[in-house]
CSV table of C-alpha atoms and ligand atoms in Angstrom, one decimal:
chain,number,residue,atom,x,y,z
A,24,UNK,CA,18.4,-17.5,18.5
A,25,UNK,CA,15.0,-18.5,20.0
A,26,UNK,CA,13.2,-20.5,17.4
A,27,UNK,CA,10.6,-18.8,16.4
A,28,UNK,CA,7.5,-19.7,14.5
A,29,UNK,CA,5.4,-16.6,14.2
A,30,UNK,CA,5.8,-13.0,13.7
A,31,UNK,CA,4.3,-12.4,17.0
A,32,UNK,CA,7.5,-13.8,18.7
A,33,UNK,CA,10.2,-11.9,16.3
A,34,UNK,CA,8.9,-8.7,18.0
A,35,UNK,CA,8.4,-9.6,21.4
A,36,UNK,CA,12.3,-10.5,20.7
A,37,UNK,CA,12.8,-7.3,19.2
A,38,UNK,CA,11.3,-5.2,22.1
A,39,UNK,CA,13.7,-7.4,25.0
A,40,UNK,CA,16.7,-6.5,22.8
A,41,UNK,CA,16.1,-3.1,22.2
A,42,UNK,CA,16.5,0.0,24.3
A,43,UNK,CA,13.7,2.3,25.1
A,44,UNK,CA,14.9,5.0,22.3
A,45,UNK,CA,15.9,2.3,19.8
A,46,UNK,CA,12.6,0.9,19.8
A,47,UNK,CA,10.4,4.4,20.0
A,48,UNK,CA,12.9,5.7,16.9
A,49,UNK,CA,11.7,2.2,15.2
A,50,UNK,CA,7.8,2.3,16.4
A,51,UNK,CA,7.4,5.6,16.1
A,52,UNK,CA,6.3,7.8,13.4
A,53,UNK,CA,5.6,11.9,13.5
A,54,UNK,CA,3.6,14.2,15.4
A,55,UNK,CA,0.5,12.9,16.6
A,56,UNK,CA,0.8,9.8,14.9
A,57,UNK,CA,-2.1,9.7,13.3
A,58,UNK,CA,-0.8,8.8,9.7
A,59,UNK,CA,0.8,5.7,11.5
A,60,UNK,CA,-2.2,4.5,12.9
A,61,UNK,CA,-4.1,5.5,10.0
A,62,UNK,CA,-1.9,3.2,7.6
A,63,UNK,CA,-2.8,0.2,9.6
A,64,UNK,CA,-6.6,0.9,10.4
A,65,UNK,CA,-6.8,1.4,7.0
A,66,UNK,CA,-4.9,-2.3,6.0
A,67,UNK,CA,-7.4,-3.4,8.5
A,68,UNK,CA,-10.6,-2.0,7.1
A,69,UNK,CA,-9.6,-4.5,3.6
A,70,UNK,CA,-11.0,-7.8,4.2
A,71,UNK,CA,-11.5,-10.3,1.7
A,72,UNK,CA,-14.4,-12.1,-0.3
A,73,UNK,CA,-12.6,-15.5,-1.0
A,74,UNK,CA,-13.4,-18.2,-4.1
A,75,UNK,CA,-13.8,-21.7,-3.1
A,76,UNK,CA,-13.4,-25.2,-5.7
A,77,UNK,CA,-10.0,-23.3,-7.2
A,78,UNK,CA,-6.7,-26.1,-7.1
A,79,UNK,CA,-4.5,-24.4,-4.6
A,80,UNK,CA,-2.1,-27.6,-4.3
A,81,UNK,CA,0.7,-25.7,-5.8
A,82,UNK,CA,0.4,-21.6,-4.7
A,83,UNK,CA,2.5,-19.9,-7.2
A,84,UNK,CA,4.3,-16.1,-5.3
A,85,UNK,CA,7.4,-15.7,-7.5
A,86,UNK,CA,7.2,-12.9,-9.8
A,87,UNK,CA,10.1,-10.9,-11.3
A,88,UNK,CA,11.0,-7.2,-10.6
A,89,UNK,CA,13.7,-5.0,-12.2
A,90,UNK,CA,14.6,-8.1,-14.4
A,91,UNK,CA,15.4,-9.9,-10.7
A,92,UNK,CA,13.7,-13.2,-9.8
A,93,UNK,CA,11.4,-12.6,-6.5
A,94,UNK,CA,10.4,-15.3,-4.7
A,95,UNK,CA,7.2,-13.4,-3.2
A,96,UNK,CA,6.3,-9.6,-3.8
A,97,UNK,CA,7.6,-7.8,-1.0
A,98,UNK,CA,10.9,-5.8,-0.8
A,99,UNK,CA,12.8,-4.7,2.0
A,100,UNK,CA,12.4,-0.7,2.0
A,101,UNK,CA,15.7,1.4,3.0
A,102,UNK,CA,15.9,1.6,6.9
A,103,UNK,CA,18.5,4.6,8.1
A,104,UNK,CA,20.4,3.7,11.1
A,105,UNK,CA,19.7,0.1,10.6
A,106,UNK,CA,23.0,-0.7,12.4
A,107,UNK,CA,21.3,0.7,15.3
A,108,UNK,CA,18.9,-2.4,15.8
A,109,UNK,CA,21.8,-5.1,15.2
A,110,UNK,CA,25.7,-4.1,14.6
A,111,UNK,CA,25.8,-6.0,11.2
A,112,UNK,CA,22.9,-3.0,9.7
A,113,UNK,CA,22.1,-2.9,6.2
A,114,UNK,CA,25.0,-6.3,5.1
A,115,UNK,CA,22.5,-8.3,7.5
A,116,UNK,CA,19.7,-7.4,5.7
A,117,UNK,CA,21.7,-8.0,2.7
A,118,UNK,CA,22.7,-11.8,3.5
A,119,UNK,CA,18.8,-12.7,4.5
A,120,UNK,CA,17.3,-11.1,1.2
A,121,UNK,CA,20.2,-12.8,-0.8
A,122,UNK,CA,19.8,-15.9,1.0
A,123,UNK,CA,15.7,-15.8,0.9
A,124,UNK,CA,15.3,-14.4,-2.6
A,125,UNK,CA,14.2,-11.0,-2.6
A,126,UNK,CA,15.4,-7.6,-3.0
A,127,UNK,CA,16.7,-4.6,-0.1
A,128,UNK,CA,16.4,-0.8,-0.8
A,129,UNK,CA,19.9,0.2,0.6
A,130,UNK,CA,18.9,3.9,2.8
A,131,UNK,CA,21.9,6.3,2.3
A,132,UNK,CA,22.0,7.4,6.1
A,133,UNK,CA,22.8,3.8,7.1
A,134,UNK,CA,25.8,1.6,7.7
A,135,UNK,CA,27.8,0.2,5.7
A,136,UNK,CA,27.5,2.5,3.0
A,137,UNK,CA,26.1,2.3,-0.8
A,138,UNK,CA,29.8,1.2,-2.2
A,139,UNK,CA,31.6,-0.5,0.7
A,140,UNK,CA,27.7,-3.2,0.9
A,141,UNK,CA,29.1,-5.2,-2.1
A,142,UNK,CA,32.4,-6.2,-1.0
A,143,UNK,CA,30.6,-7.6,1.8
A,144,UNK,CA,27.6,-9.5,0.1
A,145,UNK,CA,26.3,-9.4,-3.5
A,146,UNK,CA,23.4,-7.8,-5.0
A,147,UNK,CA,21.0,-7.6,-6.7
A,148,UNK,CA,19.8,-4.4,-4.8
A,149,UNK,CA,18.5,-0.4,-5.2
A,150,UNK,CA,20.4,2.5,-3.6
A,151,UNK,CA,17.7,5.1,-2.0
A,152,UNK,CA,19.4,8.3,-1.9
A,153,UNK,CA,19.2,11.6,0.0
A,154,UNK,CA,20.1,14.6,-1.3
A,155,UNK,CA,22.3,16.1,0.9
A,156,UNK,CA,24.6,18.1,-1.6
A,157,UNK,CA,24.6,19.8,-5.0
A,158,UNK,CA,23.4,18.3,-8.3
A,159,UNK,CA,27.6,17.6,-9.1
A,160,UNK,CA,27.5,16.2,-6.1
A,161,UNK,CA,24.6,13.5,-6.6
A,162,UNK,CA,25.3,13.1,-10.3
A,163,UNK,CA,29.2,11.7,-8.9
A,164,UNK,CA,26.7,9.0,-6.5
A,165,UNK,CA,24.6,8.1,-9.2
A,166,UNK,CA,27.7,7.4,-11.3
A,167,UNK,CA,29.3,5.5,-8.6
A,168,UNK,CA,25.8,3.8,-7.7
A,169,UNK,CA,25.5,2.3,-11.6
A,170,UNK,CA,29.9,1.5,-11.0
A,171,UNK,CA,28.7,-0.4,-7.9
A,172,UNK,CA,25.9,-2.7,-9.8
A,173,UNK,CA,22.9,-1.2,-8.4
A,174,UNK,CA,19.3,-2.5,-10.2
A,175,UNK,CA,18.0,1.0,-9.7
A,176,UNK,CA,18.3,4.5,-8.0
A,177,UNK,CA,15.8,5.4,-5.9
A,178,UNK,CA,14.8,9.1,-4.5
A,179,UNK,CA,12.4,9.5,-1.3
A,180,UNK,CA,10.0,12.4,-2.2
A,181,UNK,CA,8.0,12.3,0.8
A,182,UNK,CA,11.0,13.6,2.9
A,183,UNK,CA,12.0,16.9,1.7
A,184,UNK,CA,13.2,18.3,5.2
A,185,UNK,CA,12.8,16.0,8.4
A,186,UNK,CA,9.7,15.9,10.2
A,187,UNK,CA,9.1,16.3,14.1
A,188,UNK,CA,9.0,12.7,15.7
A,189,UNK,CA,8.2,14.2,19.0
A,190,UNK,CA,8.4,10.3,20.5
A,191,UNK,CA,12.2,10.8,20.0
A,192,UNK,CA,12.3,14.8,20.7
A,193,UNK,CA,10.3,14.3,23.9
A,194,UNK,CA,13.5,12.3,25.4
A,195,UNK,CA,15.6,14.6,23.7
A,196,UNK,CA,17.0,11.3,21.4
A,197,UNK,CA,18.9,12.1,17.8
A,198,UNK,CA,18.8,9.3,15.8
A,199,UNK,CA,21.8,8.3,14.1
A,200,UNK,CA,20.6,9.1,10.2
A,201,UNK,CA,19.5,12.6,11.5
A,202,UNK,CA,22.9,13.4,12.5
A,203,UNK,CA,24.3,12.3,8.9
A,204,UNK,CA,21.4,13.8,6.9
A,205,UNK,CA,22.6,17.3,8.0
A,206,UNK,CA,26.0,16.8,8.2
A,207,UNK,CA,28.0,14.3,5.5
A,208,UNK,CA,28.7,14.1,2.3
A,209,UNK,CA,27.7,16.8,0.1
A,210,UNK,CA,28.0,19.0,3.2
A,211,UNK,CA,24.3,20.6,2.5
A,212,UNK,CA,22.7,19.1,4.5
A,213,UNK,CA,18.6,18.8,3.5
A,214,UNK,CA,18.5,22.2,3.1
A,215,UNK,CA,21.4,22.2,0.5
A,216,UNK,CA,19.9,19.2,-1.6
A,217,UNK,CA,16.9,17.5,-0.2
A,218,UNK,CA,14.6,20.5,0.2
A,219,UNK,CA,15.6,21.9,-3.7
A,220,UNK,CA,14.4,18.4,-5.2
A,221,UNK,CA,11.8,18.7,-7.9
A,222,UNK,CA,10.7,17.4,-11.4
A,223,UNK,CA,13.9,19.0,-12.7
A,224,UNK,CA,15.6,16.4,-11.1
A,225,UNK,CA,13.8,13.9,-12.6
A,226,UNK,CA,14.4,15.0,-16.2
A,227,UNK,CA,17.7,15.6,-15.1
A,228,UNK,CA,18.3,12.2,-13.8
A,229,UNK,CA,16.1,10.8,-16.5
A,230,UNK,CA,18.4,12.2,-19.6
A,231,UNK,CA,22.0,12.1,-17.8
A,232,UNK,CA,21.5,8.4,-16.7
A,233,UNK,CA,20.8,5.0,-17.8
A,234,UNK,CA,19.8,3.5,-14.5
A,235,UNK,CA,16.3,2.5,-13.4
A,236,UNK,CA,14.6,5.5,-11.4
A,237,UNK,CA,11.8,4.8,-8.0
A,238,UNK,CA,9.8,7.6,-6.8
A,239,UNK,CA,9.1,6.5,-3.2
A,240,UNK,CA,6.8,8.9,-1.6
A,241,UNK,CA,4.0,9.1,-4.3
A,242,UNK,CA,0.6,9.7,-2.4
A,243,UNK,CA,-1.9,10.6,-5.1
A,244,UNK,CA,-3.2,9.7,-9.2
A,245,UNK,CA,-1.9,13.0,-10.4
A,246,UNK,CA,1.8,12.9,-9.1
A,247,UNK,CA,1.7,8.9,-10.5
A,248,UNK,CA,0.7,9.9,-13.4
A,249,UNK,CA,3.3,13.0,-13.6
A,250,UNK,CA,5.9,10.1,-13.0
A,251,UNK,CA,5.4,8.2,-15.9
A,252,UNK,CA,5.5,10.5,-17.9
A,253,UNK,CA,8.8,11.9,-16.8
A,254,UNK,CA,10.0,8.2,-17.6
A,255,UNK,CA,10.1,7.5,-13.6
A,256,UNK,CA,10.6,3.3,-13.9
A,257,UNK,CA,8.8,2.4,-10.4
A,258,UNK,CA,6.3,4.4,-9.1
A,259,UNK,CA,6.5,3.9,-5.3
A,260,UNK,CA,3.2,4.5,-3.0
A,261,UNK,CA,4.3,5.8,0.5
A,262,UNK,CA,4.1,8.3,3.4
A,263,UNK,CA,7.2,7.0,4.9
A,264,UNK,CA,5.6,4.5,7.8
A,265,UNK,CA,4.2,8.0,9.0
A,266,UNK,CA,7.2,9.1,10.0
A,267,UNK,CA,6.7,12.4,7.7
A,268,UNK,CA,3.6,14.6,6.7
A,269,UNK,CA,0.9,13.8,9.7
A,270,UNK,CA,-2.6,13.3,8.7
A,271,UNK,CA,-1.9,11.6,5.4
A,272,UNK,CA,-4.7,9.0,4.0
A,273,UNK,CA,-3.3,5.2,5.0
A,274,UNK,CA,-1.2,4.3,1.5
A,275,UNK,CA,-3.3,1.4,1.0
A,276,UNK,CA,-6.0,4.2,0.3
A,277,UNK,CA,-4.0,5.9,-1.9
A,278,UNK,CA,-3.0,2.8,-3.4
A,279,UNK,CA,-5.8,2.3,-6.0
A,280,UNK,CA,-5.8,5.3,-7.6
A,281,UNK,CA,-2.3,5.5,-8.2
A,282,UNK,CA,-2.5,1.9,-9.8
A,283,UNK,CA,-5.3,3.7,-11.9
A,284,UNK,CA,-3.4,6.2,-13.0
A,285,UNK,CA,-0.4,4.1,-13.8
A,286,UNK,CA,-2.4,1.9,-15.5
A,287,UNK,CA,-0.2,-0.9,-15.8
A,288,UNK,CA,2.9,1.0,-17.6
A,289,UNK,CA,5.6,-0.1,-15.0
A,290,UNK,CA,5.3,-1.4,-11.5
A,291,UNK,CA,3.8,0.2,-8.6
A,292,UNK,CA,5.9,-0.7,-4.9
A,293,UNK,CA,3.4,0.6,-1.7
A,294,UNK,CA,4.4,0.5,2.3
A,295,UNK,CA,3.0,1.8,5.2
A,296,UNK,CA,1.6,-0.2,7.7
A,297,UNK,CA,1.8,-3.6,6.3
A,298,UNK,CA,3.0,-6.2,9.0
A,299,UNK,CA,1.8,-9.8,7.7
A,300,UNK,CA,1.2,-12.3,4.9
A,301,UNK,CA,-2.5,-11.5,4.8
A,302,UNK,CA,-1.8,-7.6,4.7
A,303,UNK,CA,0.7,-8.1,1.4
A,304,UNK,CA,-2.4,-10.3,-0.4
A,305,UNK,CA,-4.5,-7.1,0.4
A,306,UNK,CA,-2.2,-4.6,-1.1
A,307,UNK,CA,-1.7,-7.0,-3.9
A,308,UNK,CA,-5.5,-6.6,-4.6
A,309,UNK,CA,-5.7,-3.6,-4.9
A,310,UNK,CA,-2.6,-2.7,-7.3
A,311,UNK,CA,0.7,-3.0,-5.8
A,312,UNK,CA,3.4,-5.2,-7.6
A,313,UNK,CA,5.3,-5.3,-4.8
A,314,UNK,CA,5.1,-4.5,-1.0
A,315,UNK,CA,7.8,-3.1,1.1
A,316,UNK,CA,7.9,-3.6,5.0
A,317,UNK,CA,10.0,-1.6,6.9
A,318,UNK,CA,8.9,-2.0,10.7
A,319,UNK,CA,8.7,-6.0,9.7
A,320,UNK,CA,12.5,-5.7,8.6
A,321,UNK,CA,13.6,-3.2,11.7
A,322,UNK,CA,11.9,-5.7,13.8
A,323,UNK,CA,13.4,-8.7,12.6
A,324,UNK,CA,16.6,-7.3,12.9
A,325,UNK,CA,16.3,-6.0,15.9
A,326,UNK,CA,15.2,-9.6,16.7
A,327,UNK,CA,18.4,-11.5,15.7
A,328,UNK,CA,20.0,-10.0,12.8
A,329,UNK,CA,20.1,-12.1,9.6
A,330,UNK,CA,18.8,-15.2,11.0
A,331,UNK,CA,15.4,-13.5,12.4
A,332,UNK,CA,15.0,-11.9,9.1
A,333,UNK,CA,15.5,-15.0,7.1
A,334,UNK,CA,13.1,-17.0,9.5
A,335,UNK,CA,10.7,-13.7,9.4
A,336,UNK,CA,10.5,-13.9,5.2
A,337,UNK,CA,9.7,-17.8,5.6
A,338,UNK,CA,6.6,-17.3,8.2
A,339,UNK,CA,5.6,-14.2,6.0
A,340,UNK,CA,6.0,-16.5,3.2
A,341,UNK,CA,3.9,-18.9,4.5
A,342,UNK,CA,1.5,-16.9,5.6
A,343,UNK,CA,0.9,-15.3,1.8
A,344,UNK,CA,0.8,-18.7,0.3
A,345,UNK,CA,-1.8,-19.8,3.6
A,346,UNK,CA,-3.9,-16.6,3.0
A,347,UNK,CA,-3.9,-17.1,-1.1
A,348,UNK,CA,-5.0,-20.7,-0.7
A,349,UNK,CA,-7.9,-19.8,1.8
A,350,UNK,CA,-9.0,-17.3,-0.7
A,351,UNK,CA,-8.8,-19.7,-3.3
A,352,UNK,CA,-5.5,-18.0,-5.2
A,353,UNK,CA,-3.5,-20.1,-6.6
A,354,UNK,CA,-0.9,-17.2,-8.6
A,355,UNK,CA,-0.4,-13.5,-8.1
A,356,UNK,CA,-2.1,-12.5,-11.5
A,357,UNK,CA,-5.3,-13.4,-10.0
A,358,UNK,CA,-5.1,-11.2,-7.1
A,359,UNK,CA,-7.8,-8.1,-8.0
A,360,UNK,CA,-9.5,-5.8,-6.4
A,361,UNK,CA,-12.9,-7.9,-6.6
A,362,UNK,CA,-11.2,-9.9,-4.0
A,363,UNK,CA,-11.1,-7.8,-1.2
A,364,UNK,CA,-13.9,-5.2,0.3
A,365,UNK,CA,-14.1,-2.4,2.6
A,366,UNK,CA,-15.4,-3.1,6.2
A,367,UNK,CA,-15.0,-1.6,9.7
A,368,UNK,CA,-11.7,-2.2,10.7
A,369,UNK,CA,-11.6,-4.3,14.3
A,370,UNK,CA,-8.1,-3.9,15.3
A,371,UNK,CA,-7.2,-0.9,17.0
A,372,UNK,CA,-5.1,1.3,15.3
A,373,UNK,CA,-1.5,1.1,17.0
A,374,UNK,CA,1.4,0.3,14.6
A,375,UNK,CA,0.9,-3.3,16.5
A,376,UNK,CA,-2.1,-3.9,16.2
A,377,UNK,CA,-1.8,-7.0,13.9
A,378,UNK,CA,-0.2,-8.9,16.6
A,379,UNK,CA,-3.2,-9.0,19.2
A,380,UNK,CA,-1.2,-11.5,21.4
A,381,UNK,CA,1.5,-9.0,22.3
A,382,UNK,CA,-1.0,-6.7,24.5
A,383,UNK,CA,-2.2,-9.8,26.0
A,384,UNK,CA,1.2,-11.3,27.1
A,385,UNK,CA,2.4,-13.4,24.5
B,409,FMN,C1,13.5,3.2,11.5
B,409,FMN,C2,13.1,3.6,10.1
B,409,FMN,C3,14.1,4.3,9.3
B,409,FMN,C4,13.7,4.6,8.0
B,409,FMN,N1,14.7,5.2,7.1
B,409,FMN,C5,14.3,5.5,5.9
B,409,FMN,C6,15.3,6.0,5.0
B,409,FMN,O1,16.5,6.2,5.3
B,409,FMN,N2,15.0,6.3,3.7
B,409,FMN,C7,13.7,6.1,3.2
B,409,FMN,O2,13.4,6.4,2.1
B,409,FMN,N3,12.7,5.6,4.1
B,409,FMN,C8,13.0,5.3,5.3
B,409,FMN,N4,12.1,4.8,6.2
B,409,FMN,C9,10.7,4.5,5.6
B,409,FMN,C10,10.7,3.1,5.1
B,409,FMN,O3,11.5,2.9,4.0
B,409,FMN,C11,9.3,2.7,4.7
B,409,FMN,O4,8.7,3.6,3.8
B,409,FMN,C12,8.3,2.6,5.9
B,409,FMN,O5,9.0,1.9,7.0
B,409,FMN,C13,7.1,1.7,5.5
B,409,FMN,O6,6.2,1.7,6.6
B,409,FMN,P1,6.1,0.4,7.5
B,409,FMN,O7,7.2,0.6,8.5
B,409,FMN,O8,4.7,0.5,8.2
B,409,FMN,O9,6.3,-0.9,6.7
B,409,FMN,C14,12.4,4.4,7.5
B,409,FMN,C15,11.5,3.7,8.3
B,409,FMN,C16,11.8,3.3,9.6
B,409,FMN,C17,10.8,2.6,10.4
């Protein structure tokens, strides 16, 4: 593996390896893309208003999430058809996180599946689960799920039936996960499961099960607020890296209301469009506990599999202790929103377009 010592380089690796519909299934997001570009024009449009004369000698990111140490606040978010950008999927993710310190959201539509992962690495880690069968049906995976020594359970709201990712129609490609979201399993397809989900679930889930519940897909105060209420454990901002609903706000906008709304009563995770050290300290800022990275962990992987994931967490690691220190941060429970302020965003907005250096060549 090349020896890479910025971010920059992990995806012009990514791009050699991968093949034309690999990478556009990984880059791309739905529609016009518009909610893709919007989630990192709007990352950009955060910059900050740093302290000086603070003692950052020793820059304190380990926090604690779902009772599990974290050495900094950012979580690997479930990636279907993982296995697609390096044969080990969802166990290499596994051996980085474990190795790093940090935590993976296991996607259901991904190899190897939610009970085969543990014989092959340990946890800790969450199972994200799509609901492709009847309420029997996902009551028998949650059961197996808690059997299995899962931290939590976690349902993608923003994803009730696929969306059109006309990067991927136009050249007529079917990702892998699509094929098994319609067919496996419960045999339902979306349509049998996904589609039906609602707050009954939640109280269903809530009352049947004693097994930490995310939300992933919350986009506004009032469904935050709905979820706390329903005894929902993590309320998770997102709008799926765009791949979903078009024309969403970027989730770093949605971000501060939520936290508003959740006011503290249990954590709040956001993704969407967040690519480097200095974009987690942002999101931090303005509310999130935690920060989940998708494209960074596709990327990585497509990259060089465990290794470029590993090496990927220590530059990003790096980078949030570099960016804390310049802002004179020295721990995470400083990080607040009269940190950071809203200005024109320079950047164009391309999923990218926090790695200038690629367009020029780099
Ligand atoms: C290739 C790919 C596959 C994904 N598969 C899933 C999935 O199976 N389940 C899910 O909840 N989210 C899935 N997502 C969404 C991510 O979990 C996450 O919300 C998103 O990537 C965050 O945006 P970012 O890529 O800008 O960080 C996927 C994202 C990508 C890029």
């Amino acid at each position: 593996m090349p020896d890479f010592l910025t971010i920059h380089e992990i995806i012009r690796q990514a791009k050699r390896n991968l093949d034309q519909g690999s990478w556009d299934y990984l880059v791309g997001g739905a529609d016009s893309e518009s909610a893709l570009r919007r989630n990192r024009a709007g990352v950009d449009s955060w910059v900050f208003k740093p302290r000086i004369l603070n003692d950052v000698s020793e820059v304190d990111t380990a926090s604690e999430f779902l009772g599990v140490p974290m050495r900094i606040p950012v979580i690997m978010p479930p990636i279907g058809s993982i296995q697609v950008f390096e044969e080990g999927g969802a166990a290499s993710v596994a051996k980085a996180v474990q190795e790093f310190g940090i935590m993976q959201i296991l996607s259901s539509v991904c190899s190897p599946a939610f009970d085969e992962l543990p014989n092959i690495v340990d946890g800790p880690r969450i199972y994200q689960l799509y609901l492709v069968g009847d309420e029997a049906w996902m009551d028998d995976i949650i059961e197996r799920t808690i059997a299995a020594g899962y931290k939590a359970f976690c349902l993608t709201a923003d994803t009730q039936t696929y969306s059109r990712r006309e990067r991927d129609i136009l050249k007529r490609y079917v990702p892998l996960s699509g094929r098994i979201a319609s067919g496996n399993d419960g045999g339902g397809g979306f349509q049998g499961g996904q589609s039906k989900m609602s707050w009954e679930t939640v109280a269903h889930i809530k009352e049947k099960f004693d097994i930490p519940l995310i939300i992933k897909g919350v986009g506004v105060a009032e469904d935050a607020a709905r979820c706390v209420e329903a005894g929902v454990d993590v309320v998770y901002v997102s709008n799926h890296g765009g791949r979903q609903l078009d024309h969403t706000r970027a989730c770093i906008d949605a971000l501060p209301e939520v936290a508003e709304a959740v006011d503290g009563r249990v954590p709040v995770v956001v993704d969407g469009g967040f690519m480097r050290g200095a974009d987690v300290v942002k999101g931090l800022c303005l509310g999130a506990d935690f920060i989940g990275m998708g494209r960074f962990e596709g990327l990585a992987m497509a990259a060089g599999g465990t290794e470029a994931l590993l090496t990927a967490l220590k530059i990003l690691e790096h980078e949030i202790k570099t960016t804390m220190a310049l802002a004179g941060i020295n721990s995470l429970d400083q990080l607040t929103p009269s940190l950071v302020t809203r200005e024109q965003p320079l950047a164009p907005p391309h999923v990218l377009g926090a790695f200038p250096f690629l367009a020029e060549g780099y």
